[in-house]
Amino acid sequence: MRILIFICLLIPGAAALYAQSPVVKVAVLVYQGMELQDFAGPADVFNKANTITRGAYQVYTVSCTKEVVYTDGHIGIQPDYNMQQLPKPDILVIPGAAISMPDSLSRDSTLLSLIRHYQDSVSVIMSVSSGAFLLASAGLLDQQAATTHFFLADDFVTAFPAITLVKDVRYVDIGNIITTAGATAGIDAALHLVERYSGERIAGMVARAMQYSPRREETWPQAPTGMDYKKDADVVCGMIAIDKNTYASYQGKRYYFCSEICKKTFLRNPGQYTVKQ
């Protein structure tokens, strides 16, 4: 015991590792069709922070019902609580869904009601990727700065002209609301929150445990015909097509692809994919 105390005194910040502090409760919203990485990245950050601090964080999931939720890749997750049972969180994390779903997210009255219900009772609401469409539709981002997945940037600006879109960043922090760019940017924002609550040293330890190099700024890719999902989505797989050299022309229209594999698949039977256009 004396050796442990001696080590804590010698290593700067080591004593803080074992200091008792109020538990930060983190609720992660889960819903049908959400992106797995949007959910798993931030949840893992806070879970590792809980381990390192020996109990300073409590992470749980919440859904509108207690039914199993299936992600975009059809991975099932059993939520810990429904919205009626949810213990009051300090942080509410709102994952995004597939980039083809912003319109349906914006019209999901049940999810919007949940967000509005907790907007004044939590310290921070954090959206990941297209989750910003939920916050914007709930009215939380009016006259504020925000970001979202780069591929949905133009759609976001068109849908929410009262919001200032910030580009070339991983996340935007306006105090009680944090919005992030796509997928792994949720890890950056979660580490940023761990630093806010537990300090730079703990956040650094979490990042090293995940073998992750956090950053705040990042130049966004530019899609060949702009930043419009409807124009630039790969018609074969629905993924982002940002390589201007990977394309095929069919019936007077140019189609871009995320890879040569999708391009070859398209060329075998173009009509199968263009009939959807």
GROMACS .gro file of N, CA and C in nm, residues 145-257:
model
  339
  145ALA      N    1  -2.375   2.697  -3.470
  145ALA     CA    2  -2.280   2.630  -3.559
  145ALA      C    3  -2.288   2.480  -3.536
  146ALA      N    4  -2.272   2.403  -3.643
  146ALA     CA    5  -2.280   2.257  -3.632
  146ALA      C    6  -2.208   2.194  -3.749
  147THR      N    7  -2.184   2.064  -3.739
  147THR     CA    8  -2.128   1.989  -3.851
  147THR      C    9  -2.200   1.856  -3.862
  148THR      N   10  -2.172   1.783  -3.969
  148THR     CA   11  -2.232   1.652  -3.992
  148THR      C   12  -2.143   1.577  -4.088
  149HIS      N   13  -2.186   1.460  -4.134
  149HIS     CA   14  -2.108   1.384  -4.231
  149HIS      C   15  -2.086   1.468  -4.356
  150PHE      N   16  -1.961   1.472  -4.406
  150PHE     CA   17  -1.929   1.559  -4.519
  150PHE      C   18  -2.015   1.531  -4.641
  151PHE      N   19  -2.058   1.407  -4.658
  151PHE     CA   20  -2.134   1.373  -4.777
  151PHE      C   21  -2.277   1.424  -4.770
  152LEU      N   22  -2.321   1.467  -4.653
  152LEU     CA   23  -2.456   1.520  -4.636
  152LEU      C   24  -2.455   1.672  -4.617
  153ALA      N   25  -2.339   1.733  -4.637
  153ALA     CA   26  -2.324   1.875  -4.607
  153ALA      C   27  -2.422   1.963  -4.684
  154ASP      N   28  -2.431   1.943  -4.815
  154ASP     CA   29  -2.521   2.027  -4.896
  154ASP      C   30  -2.666   2.005  -4.858
  155ASP      N   31  -2.703   1.879  -4.833
  155ASP     CA   32  -2.840   1.849  -4.791
  155ASP      C   33  -2.872   1.917  -4.658
  156PHE      N   34  -2.774   1.918  -4.567
  156PHE     CA   35  -2.795   1.979  -4.436
  156PHE      C   36  -2.816   2.130  -4.449
  157VAL      N   37  -2.734   2.195  -4.530
  157VAL     CA   38  -2.746   2.340  -4.549
  157VAL      C   39  -2.881   2.375  -4.612
  158THR      N   40  -2.923   2.295  -4.709
  158THR     CA   41  -3.052   2.321  -4.775
  158THR      C   42  -3.169   2.302  -4.678
  159ALA      N   43  -3.161   2.197  -4.598
  159ALA     CA   44  -3.272   2.166  -4.507
  159ALA      C   45  -3.279   2.261  -4.388
  160PHE      N   46  -3.162   2.311  -4.344
  160PHE     CA   47  -3.158   2.392  -4.222
  160PHE      C   48  -3.076   2.520  -4.245
  161PRO      N   49  -3.131   2.615  -4.319
  161PRO     CA   50  -3.056   2.737  -4.351
  161PRO      C   51  -3.026   2.825  -4.229
  162ALA      N   52  -3.096   2.804  -4.118
  162ALA     CA   53  -3.072   2.885  -3.999
  162ALA      C   54  -2.950   2.836  -3.919
  163ILE      N   55  -2.889   2.726  -3.964
  163ILE     CA   56  -2.774   2.668  -3.895
  163ILE      C   57  -2.648   2.695  -3.976
  164THR      N   58  -2.540   2.734  -3.910
  164THR     CA   59  -2.412   2.758  -3.977
  164THR      C   60  -2.333   2.627  -3.982
  165LEU      N   61  -2.319   2.570  -4.101
  165LEU     CA   62  -2.244   2.446  -4.116
  165LEU      C   63  -2.095   2.475  -4.114
  166VAL      N   64  -2.021   2.402  -4.031
  166VAL     CA   65  -1.875   2.415  -4.024
  166VAL      C   66  -1.813   2.295  -4.096
  167LYS      N   67  -1.731   2.323  -4.194
  167LYS     CA   68  -1.667   2.217  -4.273
  167LYS      C   69  -1.523   2.194  -4.228
  168ASP      N   70  -1.465   2.085  -4.275
  168ASP     CA   71  -1.324   2.053  -4.250
  168ASP      C   72  -1.290   2.040  -4.102
  169VAL      N   73  -1.386   1.991  -4.024
  169VAL     CA   74  -1.363   1.965  -3.882
  169VAL      C   75  -1.415   1.826  -3.848
  170ARG      N   76  -1.368   1.773  -3.735
  170ARG     CA   77  -1.418   1.645  -3.685
  170ARG      C   78  -1.538   1.666  -3.594
  171TYR      N   79  -1.541   1.777  -3.522
  171TYR     CA   80  -1.655   1.806  -3.436
  171TYR      C   81  -1.664   1.955  -3.407
  172VAL      N   82  -1.783   1.999  -3.367
  172VAL     CA   83  -1.808   2.137  -3.327
  172VAL      C   84  -1.867   2.136  -3.187
  173ASP      N   85  -1.806   2.209  -3.097
  173ASP     CA   86  -1.850   2.215  -2.957
  173ASP      C   87  -1.905   2.354  -2.929
  174ILE      N   88  -2.034   2.363  -2.899
  174ILE     CA   89  -2.093   2.492  -2.865
  174ILE      C   90  -2.134   2.495  -2.717
  175GLY      N   91  -2.072   2.407  -2.639
  175GLY     CA   92  -2.096   2.407  -2.495
  175GLY      C   93  -2.182   2.291  -2.450
  176ASN      N   94  -2.313   2.308  -2.464
  176ASN     CA   95  -2.404   2.201  -2.421
  176ASN      C   96  -2.444   2.108  -2.535
  177ILE      N   97  -2.397   2.139  -2.655
  177ILE     CA   98  -2.424   2.054  -2.772
  177ILE      C   99  -2.295   2.035  -2.851
  178ILE      N  100  -2.268   1.910  -2.888
  178ILE     CA  101  -2.155   1.880  -2.974
  178ILE      C  102  -2.206   1.801  -3.093
  179THR      N  103  -2.170   1.845  -3.213
  179THR     CA  104  -2.203   1.771  -3.334
  179THR      C  105  -2.073   1.724  -3.398
  180THR      N  106  -2.078   1.609  -3.464
  180THR     CA  107  -1.956   1.556  -3.523
  180THR      C  108  -1.975   1.526  -3.671
  181ALA      N  109  -1.862   1.509  -3.739
  181ALA     CA  110  -1.863   1.462  -3.877
  181ALA      C  111  -1.888   1.311  -3.875
  182GLY      N  112  -1.848   1.241  -3.980
  182GLY     CA  113  -1.886   1.102  -3.994
  182GLY      C  114  -1.817   1.003  -3.902
  183ALA      N  115  -1.891   0.899  -3.867
  183ALA     CA  116  -1.844   0.775  -3.804
  183ALA      C  117  -1.740   0.794  -3.694
  184THR      N  118  -1.611   0.777  -3.728
  184THR     CA  119  -1.506   0.779  -3.626
  184THR      C  120  -1.489   0.915  -3.560
  185ALA      N  121  -1.547   1.020  -3.617
  185ALA     CA  122  -1.540   1.151  -3.552
  185ALA      C  123  -1.610   1.149  -3.417
  186GLY      N  124  -1.700   1.055  -3.398
  186GLY     CA  125  -1.764   1.040  -3.268
  186GLY      C  126  -1.665   1.003  -3.160
  187ILE      N  127  -1.559   0.932  -3.197
  187ILE     CA  128  -1.453   0.899  -3.101
  187ILE      C  129  -1.381   1.025  -3.058
  188ASP      N  130  -1.350   1.113  -3.154
  188ASP     CA  131  -1.282   1.239  -3.121
  188ASP      C  132  -1.364   1.322  -3.023
  189ALA      N  133  -1.494   1.334  -3.051
  189ALA     CA  134  -1.580   1.415  -2.964
  189ALA      C  135  -1.594   1.354  -2.826
  190ALA      N  136  -1.604   1.221  -2.820
  190ALA     CA  137  -1.615   1.155  -2.690
  190ALA      C  138  -1.487   1.173  -2.608
  191LEU      N  139  -1.370   1.163  -2.673
  191LEU     CA  140  -1.244   1.189  -2.604
  191LEU      C  141  -1.237   1.334  -2.556
  192HIS      N  142  -1.289   1.424  -2.636
  192HIS     CA  143  -1.296   1.566  -2.598
  192HIS      C  144  -1.379   1.582  -2.471
  193LEU      N  145  -1.490   1.509  -2.461
  193LEU     CA  146  -1.573   1.517  -2.341
  193LEU      C  147  -1.505   1.453  -2.221
  194VAL      N  148  -1.433   1.343  -2.242
  194VAL     CA  149  -1.359   1.282  -2.133
  194VAL      C  150  -1.254   1.380  -2.079
  195GLU      N  151  -1.191   1.453  -2.170
  195GLU     CA  152  -1.095   1.555  -2.126
  195GLU      C  153  -1.165   1.664  -2.046
  196ARG      N  154  -1.285   1.701  -2.087
  196ARG     CA  155  -1.360   1.804  -2.014
  196ARG      C  156  -1.393   1.759  -1.872
  197TYR      N  157  -1.435   1.633  -1.858
  197TYR     CA  158  -1.478   1.584  -1.727
  197TYR      C  159  -1.364   1.530  -1.641
  198SER      N  160  -1.263   1.470  -1.706
  198SER     CA  161  -1.160   1.400  -1.628
  198SER      C  162  -1.018   1.449  -1.653
  199GLY      N  163  -1.001   1.541  -1.745
  199GLY     CA  164  -0.869   1.597  -1.768
  199GLY      C  165  -0.797   1.536  -1.887
  200GLU      N  166  -0.695   1.608  -1.930
  200GLU     CA  167  -0.619   1.569  -2.049
  200GLU      C  168  -0.548   1.435  -2.032
  201ARG      N  169  -0.498   1.411  -1.912
  201ARG     CA  170  -0.423   1.287  -1.888
  201ARG      C  171  -0.510   1.163  -1.908
  202ILE      N  172  -0.630   1.165  -1.852
  202ILE     CA  173  -0.721   1.050  -1.865
  202ILE      C  174  -0.763   1.032  -2.010
  203ALA      N  175  -0.795   1.144  -2.078
  203ALA     CA  176  -0.834   1.135  -2.219
  203ALA      C  177  -0.721   1.076  -2.303
  204GLY      N  178  -0.598   1.115  -2.271
  204GLY     CA  179  -0.483   1.061  -2.343
  204GLY      C  180  -0.465   0.913  -2.319
  205MET      N  181  -0.489   0.868  -2.198
  205MET     CA  182  -0.479   0.725  -2.166
  205MET      C  183  -0.584   0.644  -2.241
  206VAL      N  184  -0.705   0.699  -2.251
  206VAL     CA  185  -0.811   0.631  -2.325
  206VAL      C  186  -0.773   0.620  -2.473
  207ALA      N  187  -0.724   0.731  -2.529
  207ALA     CA  188  -0.684   0.730  -2.670
  207ALA      C  189  -0.575   0.628  -2.697
  208ARG      N  190  -0.478   0.620  -2.608
  208ARG     CA  191  -0.369   0.523  -2.626
  208ARG      C  192  -0.421   0.380  -2.612
  209ALA      N  193  -0.515   0.359  -2.520
  209ALA     CA  194  -0.572   0.225  -2.502
  209ALA      C  195  -0.645   0.180  -2.629
  210MET      N  196  -0.703   0.276  -2.702
  210MET     CA  197  -0.774   0.245  -2.824
  210MET      C  198  -0.683   0.249  -2.947
  211GLN      N  199  -0.555   0.286  -2.927
  211GLN     CA  200  -0.462   0.309  -3.037
  211GLN      C  201  -0.523   0.405  -3.139
  212TYR      N  202  -0.570   0.518  -3.087
  212TYR     CA  203  -0.639   0.616  -3.170
  212TYR      C  204  -0.572   0.752  -3.152
  213SER      N  205  -0.553   0.824  -3.262
  213SER     CA  206  -0.492   0.957  -3.258
  213SER      C  207  -0.600   1.062  -3.281
  214PRO      N  208  -0.650   1.124  -3.176
  214PRO     CA  209  -0.759   1.221  -3.192
  214PRO      C  210  -0.713   1.348  -3.261
  215ARG      N  211  -0.807   1.412  -3.331
  215ARG     CA  212  -0.779   1.538  -3.397
  215ARG      C  213  -0.909   1.615  -3.410
  216ARG      N  214  -0.896   1.745  -3.427
  216ARG     CA  215  -1.018   1.827  -3.434
  216ARG      C  216  -1.046   1.875  -3.577
  217GLU      N  217  -0.942   1.894  -3.655
  217GLU     CA  218  -0.959   1.943  -3.791
  217GLU      C  219  -0.922   1.836  -3.892
  218GLU      N  220  -0.989   1.837  -4.005
  218GLU     CA  221  -0.962   1.741  -4.112
  218GLU      C  222  -1.022   1.792  -4.241
  219THR      N  223  -0.942   1.798  -4.345
  219THR     CA  224  -0.993   1.843  -4.474
  219THR      C  225  -1.090   1.739  -4.529
  220TRP      N  226  -1.209   1.782  -4.560
  220TRP     CA  227  -1.311   1.689  -4.610
  220TRP      C  228  -1.283   1.650  -4.754
  221PRO      N  229  -1.314   1.525  -4.792
  221PRO     CA  230  -1.307   1.485  -4.934
  221PRO      C  231  -1.411   1.563  -5.015
  222GLN      N  232  -1.386   1.570  -5.145
  222GLN     CA  233  -1.481   1.637  -5.233
  222GLN      C  234  -1.532   1.538  -5.336
  223ALA      N  235  -1.662   1.515  -5.337
  223ALA     CA  236  -1.721   1.422  -5.432
  223ALA      C  237  -1.715   1.480  -5.573
  224PRO      N  238  -1.715   1.396  -5.676
  224PRO     CA  239  -1.696   1.442  -5.815
  224PRO      C  240  -1.798   1.544  -5.862
  225THR      N  241  -1.923   1.531  -5.824
  225THR     CA  242  -2.026   1.623  -5.873
  225THR      C  243  -2.078   1.715  -5.763
  226GLY      N  244  -2.003   1.730  -5.657
  226GLY     CA  245  -2.046   1.815  -5.545
  226GLY      C  246  -2.055   1.734  -5.418
  227MET      N  247  -2.148   1.766  -5.331
  227MET     CA  248  -2.163   1.695  -5.205
  227MET      C  249  -2.308   1.652  -5.186
  228ASP      N  250  -2.366   1.604  -5.294
  228ASP     CA  251  -2.507   1.567  -5.292
  228ASP      C  252  -2.517   1.415  -5.292
  229TYR      N  253  -2.569   1.359  -5.183
  229TYR     CA  254  -2.578   1.213  -5.173
  229TYR      C  255  -2.654   1.153  -5.291
  230LYS      N  256  -2.760   1.218  -5.333
  230LYS     CA  257  -2.844   1.162  -5.439
  230LYS      C  258  -2.768   1.154  -5.571
  231LYS      N  259  -2.668   1.240  -5.590
  231LYS     CA  260  -2.590   1.239  -5.713
  231LYS      C  261  -2.468   1.149  -5.703
  232ASP      N  262  -2.410   1.141  -5.586
  232ASP     CA  263  -2.278   1.080  -5.573
  232ASP      C  264  -2.275   0.944  -5.504
  233ALA      N  265  -2.388   0.894  -5.461
  233ALA     CA  266  -2.387   0.762  -5.400
  233ALA      C  267  -2.362   0.655  -5.506
  234ASP      N  268  -2.281   0.558  -5.472
  234ASP     CA  269  -2.256   0.443  -5.558
  234ASP      C  270  -2.388   0.368  -5.576
  235VAL      N  271  -2.436   0.355  -5.700
  235VAL     CA  272  -2.567   0.293  -5.723
  235VAL      C  273  -2.566   0.143  -5.695
  236VAL      N  274  -2.447   0.084  -5.684
  236VAL     CA  275  -2.438  -0.060  -5.657
  236VAL      C  276  -2.448  -0.089  -5.509
  237CYS      N  277  -2.366  -0.020  -5.429
  237CYS     CA  278  -2.359  -0.053  -5.286
  237CYS      C  279  -2.411   0.058  -5.195
  238GLY      N  280  -2.432   0.179  -5.249
  238GLY     CA  281  -2.481   0.289  -5.167
  238GLY      C  282  -2.372   0.361  -5.091
  239MET      N  283  -2.247   0.316  -5.104
  239MET     CA  284  -2.137   0.380  -5.033
  239MET      C  285  -2.100   0.511  -5.103
  240ILE      N  286  -2.011   0.586  -5.040
  240ILE     CA  287  -1.969   0.714  -5.095
  240ILE      C  288  -1.876   0.695  -5.214
  241ALA      N  289  -1.904   0.765  -5.322
  241ALA     CA  290  -1.820   0.759  -5.441
  241ALA      C  291  -1.746   0.892  -5.455
  242ILE      N  292  -1.618   0.896  -5.419
  242ILE     CA  293  -1.545   1.023  -5.421
  242ILE      C  294  -1.427   1.022  -5.517
  243ASP      N  295  -1.402   0.910  -5.583
  243ASP     CA  296  -1.291   0.902  -5.678
  243ASP      C  297  -1.342   0.937  -5.817
  244LYS      N  298  -1.300   1.053  -5.868
  244LYS     CA  299  -1.352   1.099  -5.997
  244LYS      C  300  -1.305   1.012  -6.114
  245ASN      N  301  -1.207   0.926  -6.089
  245ASN     CA  302  -1.155   0.841  -6.196
  245ASN      C  303  -1.224   0.704  -6.203
  246THR      N  304  -1.310   0.675  -6.106
  246THR     CA  305  -1.379   0.546  -6.105
  246THR      C  306  -1.525   0.569  -6.143
  247TYR      N  307  -1.553   0.560  -6.274
  247TYR     CA  308  -1.688   0.587  -6.321
  247TYR      C  309  -1.716   0.507  -6.448
  248ALA      N  310  -1.843   0.504  -6.484
  248ALA     CA  311  -1.886   0.442  -6.610
  248ALA      C  312  -2.001   0.525  -6.666
  249SER      N  313  -2.008   0.530  -6.797
  249SER     CA  314  -2.116   0.604  -6.863
  249SER      C  315  -2.218   0.506  -6.919
  250TYR      N  316  -2.345   0.541  -6.899
  250TYR     CA  317  -2.452   0.454  -6.948
  250TYR      C  318  -2.571   0.540  -6.986
  251GLN      N  319  -2.616   0.526  -7.109
  251GLN     CA  320  -2.730   0.601  -7.162
  251GLN      C  321  -2.715   0.752  -7.138
  252GLY      N  322  -2.595   0.800  -7.165
  252GLY     CA  323  -2.569   0.944  -7.158
  252GLY      C  324  -2.546   0.999  -7.019
  253LYS      N  325  -2.542   0.915  -6.917
  253LYS     CA  326  -2.519   0.962  -6.780
  253LYS      C  327  -2.395   0.896  -6.722
  254ARG      N  328  -2.320   0.972  -6.644
  254ARG     CA  329  -2.200   0.921  -6.580
  254ARG      C  330  -2.232   0.876  -6.437
  255TYR      N  331  -2.187   0.756  -6.404
  255TYR     CA  332  -2.207   0.700  -6.270
  255TYR      C  333  -2.070   0.681  -6.203
  256TYR      N  334  -2.059   0.727  -6.077
  256TYR     CA  335  -1.934   0.713  -6.002
  256TYR      C  336  -1.946   0.599  -5.901
  257PHE      N  337  -1.832   0.536  -5.872
  257PHE     CA  338  -1.832   0.419  -5.785
  257PHE      C  339  -1.724   0.431  -5.677
   0.00000   0.00000   0.00000
